[in-house]
Amino acid sequence: MKNVVIYTKDNCIWCVKAKELMKSLSISYVEKKLGVDYTKDDIIKLLGRELNITVPQIVADGVLIGGYDDLTQWVDDHGITSPE
């Protein structure tokens, strides 16, 4: 993975958990915060839908992974583990 973006907002425990997971796996990422780096309209365009938009939303190498639960499944599916 070369380019990981985590779309977050303030006071979001799942956003914090996603960032902590990425750090624990030594995967670098760029954080984009709602109202600072992106708007609701931007995330609607990214996801291609308007209903039930949640954060975090994680994109890796241009591919939408999804939210935190999707991220943990993606990590498991790809056999990614913490460096020793």
Backbone as numpy.savetxt, mean C-alpha at the origin, in Angstrom:
# Nx Ny Nz CAx CAy CAz Cx Cy Cz
10.97 -6.29 -6.38 10.13 -5.11 -6.38 11.01 -3.87 -6.38
10.74 -3.03 -7.34 11.54 -1.82 -7.43 10.78 -0.58 -7.00
9.52 -0.52 -7.36 8.73 0.68 -7.08 7.47 0.32 -6.31
7.47 0.64 -5.03 6.30 0.38 -4.20 5.77 1.71 -3.69
4.47 1.90 -3.84 3.80 3.11 -3.35 2.71 2.67 -2.39
2.67 3.30 -1.22 1.60 3.05 -0.26 0.80 4.34 -0.12
-0.46 4.27 -0.51 -1.37 5.41 -0.38 -1.99 5.33 1.02
-1.81 6.39 1.80 -2.24 6.41 3.19 -3.07 7.64 3.50
-3.53 7.69 4.74 -4.13 8.91 5.29 -3.78 8.96 6.77
-3.95 10.12 7.36 -3.66 10.28 8.79 -4.59 9.42 9.63
-4.09 9.00 10.79 -4.86 8.24 11.78 -5.42 6.93 11.22
-4.60 6.23 10.47 -5.00 4.98 9.84 -4.10 3.86 10.37
-4.63 3.03 11.25 -3.83 1.96 11.85 -3.37 0.95 10.81
-4.20 0.67 9.80 -3.81 -0.30 8.77 -2.72 0.25 7.88
-2.69 1.56 7.71 -1.60 2.21 6.97 -0.29 2.03 7.73
-0.34 2.24 9.03 0.84 2.06 9.87 1.32 0.61 9.80
0.39 -0.32 9.89 0.74 -1.74 9.83 1.38 -2.11 8.49
0.85 -1.57 7.40 1.42 -1.85 6.08 2.85 -1.33 5.99
3.08 -0.11 6.48 4.42 0.46 6.45 5.37 -0.35 7.34
4.90 -0.77 8.51 5.73 -1.57 9.41 6.09 -2.91 8.77
5.13 -3.54 8.08 5.40 -4.80 7.41 6.47 -4.62 6.35
6.33 -3.59 5.54 7.32 -3.34 4.49 8.70 -3.11 5.09
8.77 -2.33 6.17 10.05 -2.08 6.83 10.64 -3.38 7.37
9.80 -4.23 7.97 10.31 -5.49 8.54 10.84 -6.42 7.46
10.35 -6.26 6.23 10.80 -7.07 5.11 11.92 -6.38 4.33
12.35 -5.22 4.81 13.39 -4.41 4.14 13.00 -4.07 2.70
11.73 -3.78 2.50 11.24 -3.35 1.19 11.00 -1.84 1.26
11.72 -1.11 0.44 11.56 0.34 0.44 10.27 0.70 -0.29
9.71 1.83 0.08 8.45 2.28 -0.49 8.38 3.80 -0.44
7.46 4.33 -1.22 7.14 5.75 -1.18 5.74 5.85 -0.58
5.59 6.70 0.41 4.28 6.94 1.02 3.66 8.17 0.38
2.40 8.04 0.01 1.64 9.19 -0.48 0.44 9.37 0.43
0.33 10.59 0.99 -0.73 10.88 1.95 -1.89 11.62 1.30
-3.10 11.18 1.67 -4.32 11.83 1.21 -4.32 13.29 1.62
-4.64 14.17 0.69 -4.71 15.59 0.97 -3.38 16.31 0.86
-2.30 15.53 0.76 -0.97 16.11 0.60 -0.40 15.72 -0.76
-0.36 14.42 -1.01 0.24 13.89 -2.22 -0.78 13.41 -3.25
-2.00 13.18 -2.81 -3.04 12.74 -3.73 -4.41 13.15 -3.21
-5.38 13.15 -4.12 -6.76 13.49 -3.77 -7.63 12.25 -3.87
-8.85 12.37 -3.40 -9.80 11.26 -3.53 -10.01 10.92 -5.00
-10.07 11.93 -5.86 -10.24 11.68 -7.29 -9.06 10.89 -7.86
-7.85 11.17 -7.39 -6.67 10.42 -7.84 -6.80 8.94 -7.51
-7.24 8.63 -6.29 -7.34 7.23 -5.88 -8.49 6.53 -6.61
-9.56 7.26 -6.92 -10.66 6.69 -7.71 -10.14 6.29 -9.09
-9.32 7.15 -9.70 -8.74 6.84 -11.01 -7.82 5.62 -10.92
-7.03 5.55 -9.86 -6.11 4.43 -9.68 -6.86 3.11 -9.53
-7.91 3.12 -8.72 -8.65 1.89 -8.44 -9.71 1.58 -9.48
-10.11 2.60 -10.23 -11.13 2.38 -11.24 -12.52 2.21 -10.67
-12.71 2.65 -9.44 -14.04 2.56 -8.83 -14.18 3.67 -7.78
-15.40 3.90 -7.37 -15.65 4.98 -6.42 -16.14 4.46 -5.08
-16.80 3.32 -5.05 -17.39 2.84 -3.81 -16.38 2.05 -2.99
-16.50 2.12 -1.68 -15.71 1.32 -0.76 -14.20 1.47 -0.94
-13.75 2.68 -1.11 -12.32 2.92 -1.22 -11.75 2.98 0.19
-10.77 2.13 0.44 -10.12 2.10 1.74 -8.63 2.34 1.57
-8.01 2.74 2.65 -6.56 2.86 2.67 -6.05 1.97 3.79
-4.85 1.48 3.66 -3.91 1.79 2.60 -4.27 1.09 1.29
-3.73 1.61 0.22 -3.73 0.93 -1.07 -2.27 0.83 -1.47
-1.84 -0.37 -1.80 -0.45 -0.61 -2.11 -0.31 -0.98 -3.58
0.65 -0.34 -4.24 0.94 -0.60 -5.64 2.41 -0.99 -5.73
2.69 -2.13 -6.37 4.07 -2.59 -6.53 4.38 -2.74 -8.01
5.39 -2.02 -8.46 5.79 -2.06 -9.87 4.60 -1.84 -10.80
3.74 -0.90 -10.42 2.61 -0.52 -11.26 1.40 -1.43 -11.16
1.48 -2.46 -10.31 0.37 -3.40 -10.15 -0.30 -3.17 -8.80
-1.61 -2.99 -8.82 -2.34 -2.78 -7.58 -2.40 -4.08 -6.78
-1.85 -4.04 -5.57 -1.94 -5.19 -4.66 -3.25 -5.11 -3.89
-3.57 -3.93 -3.39 -4.79 -3.73 -2.62 -4.48 -3.18 -1.25
-5.30 -3.57 -0.27 -5.14 -3.08 1.10 -4.21 -3.94 1.92
-4.25 -3.75 3.24 -3.33 -4.45 4.13 -3.49 -5.96 4.05
-4.72 -6.46 4.12 -4.93 -7.91 4.05 -4.43 -8.46 2.73
-4.65 -7.73 1.65 -4.15 -8.15 0.34 -2.63 -8.17 0.33
-2.02 -7.20 1.00 -0.56 -7.14 1.08 0.00 -8.35 1.81
-0.59 -8.71 2.95 -0.08 -9.86 3.69 -0.23 -11.14 2.86
-1.33 -11.27 2.13 -1.53 -12.43 1.26 -0.51 -12.43 0.13
-0.26 -11.27 -0.44 0.70 -11.12 -1.53 2.10 -11.51 -1.07
2.47 -11.07 0.13 3.78 -11.41 0.70 3.89 -12.93 0.86
2.85 -13.55 1.42 2.85 -15.00 1.58 2.92 -15.72 0.24
2.12 -15.27 -0.72 2.07 -15.91 -2.03 3.42 -15.85 -2.76
4.19 -14.78 -2.50 5.47 -14.60 -3.17 6.65 -15.11 -2.34
6.36 -15.69 -1.19 7.42 -16.27 -0.36 8.41 -15.24 0.17
7.95 -14.02 0.36 8.83 -12.96 0.85 8.97 -13.09 2.35
10.21 -13.10 2.82 10.48 -13.23 4.25 11.43 -12.14 4.71
11.49 -11.95 6.01 12.39 -10.96 6.59 13.82 -11.39 6.37
14.70 -10.42 6.06 16.11 -10.77 5.94 16.65 -11.17 7.31
17.53 -12.11 7.34 18.10 -12.59 8.61 19.29 -11.76 8.98
